[in-house]
XYZ file of C-alpha atoms in Angstrom:
567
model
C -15.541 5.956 22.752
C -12.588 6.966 24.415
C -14.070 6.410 27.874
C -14.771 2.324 26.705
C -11.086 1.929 24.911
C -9.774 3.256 28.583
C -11.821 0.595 30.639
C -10.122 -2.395 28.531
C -6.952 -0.591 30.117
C -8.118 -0.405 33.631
C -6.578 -3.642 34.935
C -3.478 -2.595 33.874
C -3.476 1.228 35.465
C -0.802 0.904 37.628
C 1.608 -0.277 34.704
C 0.047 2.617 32.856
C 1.098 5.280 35.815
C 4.342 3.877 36.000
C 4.828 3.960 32.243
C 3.871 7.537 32.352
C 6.308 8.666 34.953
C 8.793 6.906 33.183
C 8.036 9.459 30.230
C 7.548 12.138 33.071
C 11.541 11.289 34.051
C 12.590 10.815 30.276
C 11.619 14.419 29.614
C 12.856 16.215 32.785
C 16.013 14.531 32.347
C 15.921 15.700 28.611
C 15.341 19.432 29.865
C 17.694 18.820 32.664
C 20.612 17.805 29.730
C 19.806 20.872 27.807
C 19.444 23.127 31.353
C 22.785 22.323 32.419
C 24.903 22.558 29.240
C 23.393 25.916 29.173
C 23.917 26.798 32.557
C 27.440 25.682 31.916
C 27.983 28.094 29.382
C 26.908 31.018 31.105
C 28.988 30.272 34.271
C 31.958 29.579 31.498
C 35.159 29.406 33.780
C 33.942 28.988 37.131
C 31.752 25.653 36.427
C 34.581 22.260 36.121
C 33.786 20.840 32.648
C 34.247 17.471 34.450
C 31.248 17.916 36.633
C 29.178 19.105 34.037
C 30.226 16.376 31.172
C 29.652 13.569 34.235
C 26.419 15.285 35.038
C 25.255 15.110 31.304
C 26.195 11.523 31.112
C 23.992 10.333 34.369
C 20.994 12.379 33.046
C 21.733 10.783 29.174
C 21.747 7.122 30.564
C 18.929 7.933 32.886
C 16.899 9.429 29.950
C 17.485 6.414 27.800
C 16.829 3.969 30.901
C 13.245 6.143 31.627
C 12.760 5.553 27.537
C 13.101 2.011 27.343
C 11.163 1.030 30.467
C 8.543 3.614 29.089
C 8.273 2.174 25.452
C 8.203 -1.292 27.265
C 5.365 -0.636 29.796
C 3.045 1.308 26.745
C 3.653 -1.721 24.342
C 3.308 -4.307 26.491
C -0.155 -3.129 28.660
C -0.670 -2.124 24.482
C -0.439 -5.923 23.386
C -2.126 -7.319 26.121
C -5.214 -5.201 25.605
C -5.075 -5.601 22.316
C -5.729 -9.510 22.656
C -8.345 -9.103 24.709
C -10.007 -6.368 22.463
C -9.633 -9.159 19.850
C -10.793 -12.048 22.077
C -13.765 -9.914 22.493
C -14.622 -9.289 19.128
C -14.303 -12.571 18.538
C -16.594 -13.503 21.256
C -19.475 -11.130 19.934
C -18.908 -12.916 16.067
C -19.023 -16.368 18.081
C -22.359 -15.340 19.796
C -24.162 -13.105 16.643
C -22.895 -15.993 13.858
C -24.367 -16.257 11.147
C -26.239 -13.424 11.448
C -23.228 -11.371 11.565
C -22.372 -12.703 7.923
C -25.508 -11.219 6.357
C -24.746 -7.815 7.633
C -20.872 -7.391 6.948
C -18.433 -9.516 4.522
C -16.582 -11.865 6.165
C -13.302 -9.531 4.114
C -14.845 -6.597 6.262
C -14.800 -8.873 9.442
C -11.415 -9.735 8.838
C -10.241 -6.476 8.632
C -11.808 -5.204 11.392
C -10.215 -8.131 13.271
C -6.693 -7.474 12.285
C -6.165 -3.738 11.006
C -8.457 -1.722 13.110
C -7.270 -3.701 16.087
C -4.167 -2.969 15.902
C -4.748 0.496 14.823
C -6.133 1.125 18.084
C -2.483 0.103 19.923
C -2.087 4.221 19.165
C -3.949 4.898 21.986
C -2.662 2.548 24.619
C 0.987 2.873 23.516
C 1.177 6.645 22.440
C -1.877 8.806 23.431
C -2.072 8.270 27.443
C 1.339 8.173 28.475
C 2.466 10.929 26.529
C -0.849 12.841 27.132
C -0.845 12.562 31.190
C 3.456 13.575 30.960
C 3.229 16.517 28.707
C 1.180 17.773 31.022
C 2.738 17.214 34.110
C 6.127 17.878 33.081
C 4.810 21.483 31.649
C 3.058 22.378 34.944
C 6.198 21.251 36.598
C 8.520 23.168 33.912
C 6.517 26.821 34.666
C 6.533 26.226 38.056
C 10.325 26.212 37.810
C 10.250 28.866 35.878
C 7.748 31.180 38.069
C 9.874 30.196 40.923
C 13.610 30.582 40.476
C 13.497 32.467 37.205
C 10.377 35.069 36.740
C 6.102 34.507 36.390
C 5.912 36.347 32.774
C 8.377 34.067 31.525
C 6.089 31.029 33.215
C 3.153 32.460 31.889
C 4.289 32.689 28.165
C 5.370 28.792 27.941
C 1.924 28.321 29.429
C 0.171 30.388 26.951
C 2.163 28.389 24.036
C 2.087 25.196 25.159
C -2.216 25.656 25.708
C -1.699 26.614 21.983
C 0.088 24.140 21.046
C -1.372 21.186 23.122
C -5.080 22.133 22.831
C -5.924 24.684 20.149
C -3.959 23.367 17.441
C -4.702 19.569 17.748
C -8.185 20.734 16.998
C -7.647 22.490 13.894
C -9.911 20.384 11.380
C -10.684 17.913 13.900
C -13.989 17.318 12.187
C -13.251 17.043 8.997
C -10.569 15.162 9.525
C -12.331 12.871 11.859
C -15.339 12.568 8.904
C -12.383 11.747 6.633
C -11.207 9.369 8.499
C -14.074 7.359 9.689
C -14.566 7.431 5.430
C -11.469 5.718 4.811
C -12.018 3.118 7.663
C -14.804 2.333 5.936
C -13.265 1.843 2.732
C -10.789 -0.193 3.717
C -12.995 -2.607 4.829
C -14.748 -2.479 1.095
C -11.439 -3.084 -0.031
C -10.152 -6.059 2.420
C -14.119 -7.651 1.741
C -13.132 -7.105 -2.219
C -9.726 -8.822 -2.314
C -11.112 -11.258 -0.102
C -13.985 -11.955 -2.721
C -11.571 -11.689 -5.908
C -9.410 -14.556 -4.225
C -12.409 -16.815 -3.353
C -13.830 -16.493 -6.564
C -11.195 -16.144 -9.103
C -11.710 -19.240 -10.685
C -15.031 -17.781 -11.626
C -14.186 -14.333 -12.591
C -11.528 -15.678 -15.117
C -14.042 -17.902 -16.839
C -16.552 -14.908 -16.563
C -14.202 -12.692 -18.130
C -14.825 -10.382 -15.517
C -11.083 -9.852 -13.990
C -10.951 -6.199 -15.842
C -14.719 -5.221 -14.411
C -13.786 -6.632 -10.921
C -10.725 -4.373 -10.958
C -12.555 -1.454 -12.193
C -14.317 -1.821 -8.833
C -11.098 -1.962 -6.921
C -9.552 0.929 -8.503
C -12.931 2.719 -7.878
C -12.537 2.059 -3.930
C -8.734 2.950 -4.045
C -8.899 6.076 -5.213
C -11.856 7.143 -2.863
C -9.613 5.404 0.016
C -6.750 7.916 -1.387
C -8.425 10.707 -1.482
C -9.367 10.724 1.819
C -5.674 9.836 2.536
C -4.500 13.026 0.913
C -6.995 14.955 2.922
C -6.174 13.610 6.353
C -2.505 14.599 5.131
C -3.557 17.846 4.365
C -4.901 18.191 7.685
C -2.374 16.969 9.790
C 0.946 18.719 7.764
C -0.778 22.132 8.243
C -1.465 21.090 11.955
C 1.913 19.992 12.235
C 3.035 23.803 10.787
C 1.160 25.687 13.044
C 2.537 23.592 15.859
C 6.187 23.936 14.606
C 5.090 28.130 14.159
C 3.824 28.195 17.905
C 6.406 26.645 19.191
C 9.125 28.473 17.492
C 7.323 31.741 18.868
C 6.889 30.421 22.319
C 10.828 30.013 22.207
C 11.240 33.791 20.472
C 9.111 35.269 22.982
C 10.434 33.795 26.374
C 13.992 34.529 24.971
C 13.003 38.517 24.019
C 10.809 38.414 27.129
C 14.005 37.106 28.986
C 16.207 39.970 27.281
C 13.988 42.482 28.558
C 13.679 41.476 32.134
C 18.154 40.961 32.121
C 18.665 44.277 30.819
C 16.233 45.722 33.147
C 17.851 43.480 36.327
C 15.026 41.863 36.592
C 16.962 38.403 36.405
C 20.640 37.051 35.393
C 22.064 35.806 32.294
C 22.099 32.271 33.483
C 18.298 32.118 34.587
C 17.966 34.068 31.083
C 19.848 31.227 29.178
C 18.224 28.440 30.970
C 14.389 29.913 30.262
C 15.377 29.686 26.776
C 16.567 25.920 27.017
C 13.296 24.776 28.952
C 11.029 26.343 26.518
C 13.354 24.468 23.091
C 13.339 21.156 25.679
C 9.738 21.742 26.361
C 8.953 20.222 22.226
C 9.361 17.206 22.315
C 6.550 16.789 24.967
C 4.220 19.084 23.061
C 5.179 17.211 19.406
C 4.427 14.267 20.788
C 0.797 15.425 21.235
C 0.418 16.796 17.892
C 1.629 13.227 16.838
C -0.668 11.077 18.851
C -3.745 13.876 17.571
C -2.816 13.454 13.762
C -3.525 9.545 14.439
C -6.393 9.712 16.863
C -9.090 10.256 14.104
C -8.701 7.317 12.718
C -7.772 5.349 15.830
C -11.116 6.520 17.173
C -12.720 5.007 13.502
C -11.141 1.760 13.787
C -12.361 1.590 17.548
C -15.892 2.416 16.548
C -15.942 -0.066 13.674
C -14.869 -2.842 16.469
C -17.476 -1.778 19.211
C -20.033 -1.749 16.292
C -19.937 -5.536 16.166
C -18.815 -6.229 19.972
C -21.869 -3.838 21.204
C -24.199 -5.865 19.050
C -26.756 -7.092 21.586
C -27.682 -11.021 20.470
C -31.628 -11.291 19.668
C -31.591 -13.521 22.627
C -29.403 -14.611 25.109
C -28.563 -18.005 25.817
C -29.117 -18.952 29.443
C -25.904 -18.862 31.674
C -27.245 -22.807 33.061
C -24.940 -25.735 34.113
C -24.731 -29.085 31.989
C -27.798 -30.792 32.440
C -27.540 -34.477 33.542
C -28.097 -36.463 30.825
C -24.768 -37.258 29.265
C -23.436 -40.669 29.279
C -19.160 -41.002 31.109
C -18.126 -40.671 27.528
C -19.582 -36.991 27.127
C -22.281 -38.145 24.796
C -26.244 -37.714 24.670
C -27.789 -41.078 23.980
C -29.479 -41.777 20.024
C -32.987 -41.356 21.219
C -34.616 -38.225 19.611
C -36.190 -35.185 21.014
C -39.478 -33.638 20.748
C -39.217 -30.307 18.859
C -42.186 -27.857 18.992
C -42.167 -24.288 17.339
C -44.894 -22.161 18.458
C -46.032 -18.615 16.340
C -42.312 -18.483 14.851
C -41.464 -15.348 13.097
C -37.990 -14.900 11.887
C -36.465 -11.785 9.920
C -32.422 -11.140 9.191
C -31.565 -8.309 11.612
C -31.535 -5.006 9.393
C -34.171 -6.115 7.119
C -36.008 -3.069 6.253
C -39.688 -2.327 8.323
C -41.961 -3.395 5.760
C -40.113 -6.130 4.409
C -41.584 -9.872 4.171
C -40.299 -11.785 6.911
C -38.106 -15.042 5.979
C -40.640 -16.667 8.132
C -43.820 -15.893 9.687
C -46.839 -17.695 11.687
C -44.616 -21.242 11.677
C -46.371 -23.558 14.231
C -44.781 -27.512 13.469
C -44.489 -30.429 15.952
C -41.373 -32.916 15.157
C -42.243 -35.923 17.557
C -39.461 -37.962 19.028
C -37.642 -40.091 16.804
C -39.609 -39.038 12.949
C -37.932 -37.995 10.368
C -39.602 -35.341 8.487
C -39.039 -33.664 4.856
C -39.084 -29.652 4.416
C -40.161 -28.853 0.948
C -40.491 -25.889 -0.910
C -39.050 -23.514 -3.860
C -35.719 -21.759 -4.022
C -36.284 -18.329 -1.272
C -39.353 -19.983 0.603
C -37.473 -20.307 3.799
C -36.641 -23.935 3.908
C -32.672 -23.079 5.084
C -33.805 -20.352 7.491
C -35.859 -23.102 9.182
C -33.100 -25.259 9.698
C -30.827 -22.897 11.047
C -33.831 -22.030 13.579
C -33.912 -25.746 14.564
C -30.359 -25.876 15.204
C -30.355 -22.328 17.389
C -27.938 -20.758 14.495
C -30.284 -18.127 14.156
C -32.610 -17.295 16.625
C -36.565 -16.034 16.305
C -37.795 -12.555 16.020
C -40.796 -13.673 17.458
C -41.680 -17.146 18.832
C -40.783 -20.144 20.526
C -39.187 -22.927 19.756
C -38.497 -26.413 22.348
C -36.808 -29.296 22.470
C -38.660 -32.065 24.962
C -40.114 -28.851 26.411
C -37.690 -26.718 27.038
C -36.790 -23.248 25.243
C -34.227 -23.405 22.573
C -32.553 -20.315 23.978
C -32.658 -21.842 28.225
C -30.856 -24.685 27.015
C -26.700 -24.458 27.765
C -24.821 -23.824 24.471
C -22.867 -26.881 25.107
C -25.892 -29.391 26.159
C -27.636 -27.480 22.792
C -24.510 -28.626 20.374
C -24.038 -32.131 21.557
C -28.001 -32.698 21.236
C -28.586 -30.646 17.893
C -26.768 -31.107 14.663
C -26.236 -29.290 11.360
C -25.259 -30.841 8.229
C -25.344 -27.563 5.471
C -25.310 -27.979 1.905
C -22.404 -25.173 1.868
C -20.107 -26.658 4.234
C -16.742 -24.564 5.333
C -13.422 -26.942 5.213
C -10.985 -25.940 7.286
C -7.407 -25.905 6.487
C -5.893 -29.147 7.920
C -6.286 -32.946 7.159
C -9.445 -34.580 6.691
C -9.298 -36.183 10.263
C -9.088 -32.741 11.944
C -11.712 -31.381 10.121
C -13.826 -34.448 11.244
C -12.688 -33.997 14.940
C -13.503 -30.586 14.990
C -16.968 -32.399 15.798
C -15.454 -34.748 18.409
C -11.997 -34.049 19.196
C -11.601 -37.380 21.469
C -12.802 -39.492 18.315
C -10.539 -41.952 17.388
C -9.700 -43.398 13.540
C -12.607 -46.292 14.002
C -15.175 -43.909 14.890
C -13.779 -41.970 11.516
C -13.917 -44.398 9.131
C -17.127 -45.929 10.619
C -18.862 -42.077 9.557
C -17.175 -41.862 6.282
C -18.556 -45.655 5.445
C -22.314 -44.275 6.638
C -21.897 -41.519 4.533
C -20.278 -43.687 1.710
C -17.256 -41.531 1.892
C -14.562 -44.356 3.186
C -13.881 -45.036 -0.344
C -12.839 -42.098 -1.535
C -10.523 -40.951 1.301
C -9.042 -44.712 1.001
C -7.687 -43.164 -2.293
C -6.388 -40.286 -1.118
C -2.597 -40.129 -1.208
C -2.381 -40.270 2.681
C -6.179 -41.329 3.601
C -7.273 -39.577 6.711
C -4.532 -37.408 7.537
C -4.534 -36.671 3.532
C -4.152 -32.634 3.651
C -7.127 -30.926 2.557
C -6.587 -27.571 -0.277
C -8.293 -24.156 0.588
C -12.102 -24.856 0.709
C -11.783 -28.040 0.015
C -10.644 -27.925 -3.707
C -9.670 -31.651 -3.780
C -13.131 -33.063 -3.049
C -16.234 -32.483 -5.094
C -19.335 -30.776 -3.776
C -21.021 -33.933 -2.926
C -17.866 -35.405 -1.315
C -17.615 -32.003 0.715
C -21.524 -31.980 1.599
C -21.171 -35.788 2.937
C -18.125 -34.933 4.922
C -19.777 -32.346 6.894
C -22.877 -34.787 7.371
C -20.138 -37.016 8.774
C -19.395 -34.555 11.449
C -22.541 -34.115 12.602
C -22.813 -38.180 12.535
C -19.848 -38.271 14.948
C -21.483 -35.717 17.095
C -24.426 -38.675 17.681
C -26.845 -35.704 17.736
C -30.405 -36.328 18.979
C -31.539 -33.655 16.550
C -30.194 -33.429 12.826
C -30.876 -31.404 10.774
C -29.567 -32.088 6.708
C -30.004 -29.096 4.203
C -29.473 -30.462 0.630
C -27.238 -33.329 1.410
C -27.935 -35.185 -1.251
C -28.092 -32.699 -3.749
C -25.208 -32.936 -5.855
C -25.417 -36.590 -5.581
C -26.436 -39.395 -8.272
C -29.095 -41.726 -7.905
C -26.750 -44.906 -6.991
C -24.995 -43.184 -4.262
C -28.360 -41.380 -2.577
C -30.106 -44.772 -2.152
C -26.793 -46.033 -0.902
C -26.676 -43.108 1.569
C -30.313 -43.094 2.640
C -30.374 -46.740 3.334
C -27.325 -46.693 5.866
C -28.930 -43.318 7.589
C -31.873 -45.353 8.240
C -30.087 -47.511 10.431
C -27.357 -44.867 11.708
C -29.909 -42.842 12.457
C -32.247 -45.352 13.996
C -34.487 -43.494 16.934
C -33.151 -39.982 16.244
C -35.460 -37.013 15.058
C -34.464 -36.065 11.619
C -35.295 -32.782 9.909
C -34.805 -33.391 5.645
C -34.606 -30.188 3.808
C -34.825 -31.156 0.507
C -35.993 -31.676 -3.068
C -35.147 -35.501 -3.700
C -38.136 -37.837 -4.146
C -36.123 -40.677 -2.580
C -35.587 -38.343 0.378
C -39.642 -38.227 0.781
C -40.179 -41.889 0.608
C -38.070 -42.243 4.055
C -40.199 -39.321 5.681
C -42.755 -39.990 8.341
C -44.204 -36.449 7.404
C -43.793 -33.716 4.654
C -44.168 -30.233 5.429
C -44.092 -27.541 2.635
C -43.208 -23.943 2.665
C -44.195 -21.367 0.722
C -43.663 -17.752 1.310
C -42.242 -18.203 4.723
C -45.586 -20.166 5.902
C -46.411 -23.638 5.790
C -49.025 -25.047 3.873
C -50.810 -28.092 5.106
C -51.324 -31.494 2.781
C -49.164 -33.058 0.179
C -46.544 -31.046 -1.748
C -48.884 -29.535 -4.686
C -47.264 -31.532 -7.806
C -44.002 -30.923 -9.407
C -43.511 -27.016 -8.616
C -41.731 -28.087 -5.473
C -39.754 -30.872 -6.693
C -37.696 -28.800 -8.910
């Protein structure tokens, strides 16, 4: 784990080596300070206090000169890595949606997204600078001290700062890094909770279940907290053995020192300024300890990223160039494709071995231009299908073409301008109801809006908005009805002129009046297009060229059998 956080880092290495011998200067100049004063002292009468005060200063202002640049260099090669860690999470979400979403909760997603990103900034800002200077600036610190002062005293900051640098940090290291992966965890449950208890609220305080819904909170808060308190555990008594060895370290190079100046062995000044490296030497060593206490659950948070970013997709789309058949404007002419599906098998990744796949053995031909009605009862696979056709999921097993070629060679954007999805549980974006429509086509101007919402017999409704188009939509939508949202997203896949489209439950929520209205216009939008009708509306079947029904995840040949299906 650590080696794949470092290679996000390794453009910026050279910032990283300059940031560290920035902390490398802040420190000897911080030993330096405390060196002189002491040295100062000892010499008391023959050193000018002039020299020494102006002396102090320089080092002081270079110190806090080598700290800024430091904290700047760590935060900034921190930030930037950081938004590319997230860019690349985002990335593997873009390329495993939906599938992601029936693995994790989109709360958990979120978190990971936001609070385990940034909890790994730890160790780009605070774990390798201070890391690659403690060491240096300890080997360079006993060589000092082996040189111009004596080896035993060398040997014994050695000895303590090994202790103190590697023993101690991993006191508990794996208890505290179970803990800690443990509380990652949970605070994904929780993040995935709240987000649930604000999406459905509504529904909980009709339900009556606010007080049960809490219970479960609570529940996760006090397993997140007691984890908490054992990390804390962990890291205070790490933190007092650290303080303990290096209060000793200081105690025995300043007894050691006494020994070897009343035996001549050295002078009181070299005496005096053992004593000061050794106290100067803590803040290097404490900064270890610090960056260990936190590197547990930095090393969570990066594992819960790399879990979804190391995802491999079930297939990879090819890498191809746009093929040549868009028009200037960027758009695939109306005539529909030929869609073939071959043996298709299709299971959600995760789905236990001996499961039932969603669908199995699915062998259909869609010829170009038909429109064609999926039937079947609530879990037979009807939705799964859809999302096949329109490459939102892809097969376990399988093949699946459009005019030939393999749903997974076709370029992603050749496959979104040619394929269409209009879902019966459509997302609405914050924003007006124009840019939720151009999120289809942003070029699309206000004619080639309303001309959708009258096809979809929506213009009359957003004519009665307060401000029409650019009429501000609430969160999810709130200010439409079901129906109204389910026609607006079949409106974006309108404007997309798809060759392929694909409508799950469309019509659904809608009354007799306003289907027949809505079918009638389609028929002539949609004029030469295939069409794929997932559905359970009667009036739906009278526009179909052919009916196929599903049932268990296979399809059964021949009319739907009676009223079971149409329910």
């Amino acid at each position: 784990m650590i080696a794949r956080l470092a290679a996000f880092a390794r453009p910026f290495a050279a910032a990283l080596a300059l940031s560290a011998a920035l902390r490398v200067l802040q420190l000897a100049c911080g030993i330096a300070i405390l060196a002189v004063a002491v040295s100062a002292i000892a010499r008391i009468g023959e050193a000018s206090i002039a020299a020494t005060a102006g002396l102090i200063a320089v080092l002081a202002v270079a110190k806090g000169a080598a700290h800024y640049g430091e904290q700047y260099l760590g935060h900034w090669v921190a930030f930037t890595v950081l938004a590319r860690l997230r860019i690349a999470f985002f990335d593997a979400l873009a390329r495993l949606s939906p599938s992601v979403l029936h693995q994790h909760r989109s709360g958990d997603l979120t978190a990971r997204a936001t609070a385990d990103v940034n909890r790994v900034e730890v160790f780009y800002a605070h774990t390798i600078a201070p890391a690659l200077a403690a060491a240096l600036v300890l080997l360079g610190s006993a060589a000092y001290l082996a040189v111009a002062v004596h080896p035993a005293l060398a040997a014994i900051l050695l000895v303590g700062a090994a202790i103190s640098g590697l023993a101690v940090p991993l006191l508990g290291r794996h208890r505290a890094g179970q803990a800690a992966r443990r509380r990652q965890h949970t605070r994904g449950q929780i993040a995935a909770h709240v987000t649930d208890t604000i999406a459905g609220l509504r529904d909980l305080t009709l339900l009556r279940a606010i007080g049960q819904w809490q219970g479960r909170l609570d529940a996760l808060d006090a397993r997140a907290a007691a984890d908490t308190h054992a990390l804390a555990a962990r890291i205070a008594g790490r933190r007092a053995a650290n303080t303990a060895v290096l209060a000793a370290t200081v105690c025995a190079v300043a007894l050691t020192g006494a020994y070897l100046w009343r035996g001549g062995g050295i002078g009181l000044q070299a005496w005096w300024t053992a004593i000061a490296i050794a106290l100067a030497m803590a803040p290097a060593l404490t900064a270890v300890e610090a960056f260990a206490a936190e590197f547990g659950t930095t090393l969570a948070a990066a594992r819960r990223l790399f879990v979804i970013i190391d995802t491999p997709p079930a297939a990879v789309r090819a890498e191809l160039a746009p093929s040549a058949g868009a028009s200037a404007g960027g758009l695939y002419r109306r005539a529909g494709v030929a869609v073939s599906m071959r043996g298709v098998r299709f299971a959600f990744p995760g789905s236990a071995d001996n499961a039932a796949p969603v669908l199995d053995g699915i062998d259909l031909d869609l010829p170009p231009g038909s429109t064609t009605a999926v039937l079947g009862v609530t879990g037979s696979g009807k939705s799964s299908l859809g999302y096949l056709l329109a490459a939102a999921l892809t097969p376990t097993e399988g093949i699946i073409t459009l005019d030939g070629t393999d749903l997974r060679r076709i370029p992603d954007d050749e496959l979104r301008r040619k394929v269409a999805l209009a879902d019966q549980r459509p997302f609405v974006f914050s924003g007006t109801v124009a840019s939720n429509l151009r999120l289809a086509r942003p070029g699309a101007d206000e004619g080639e809006l309303w001309h959708v919402l009258e096809v979809v017999a929506l213009a009359d409704t957003v004519r009665a908005l307060p401000e029409q188009l650019h009429t501000r939509l609430t969160e999810r939508g709130a200010n439409l009805s079901g129906g109204e949202l389910q026609r607006l997203s079949l409106a974006q896949a309108l404007l997309r002129r798809p060759a392929l489209l694909i409508c799950d439950e469309v019509t659904s929520q809608l009354d007799a009046a306003t289907e027949a209205q809505l079918l009638e216009r389609l028929r002539r939008e949609l004029a030469g297009s295939t069409t794929v009708w997932i559905t359970h509306r009667p009036a739906t079947l009278h526009a179909s060229d052919q009916i196929v029904v599903l049932d268990g995840g296979r399809i059964i040949r021949g009319e739907p059998p009676g009223d079971r299906l149409l329910r």
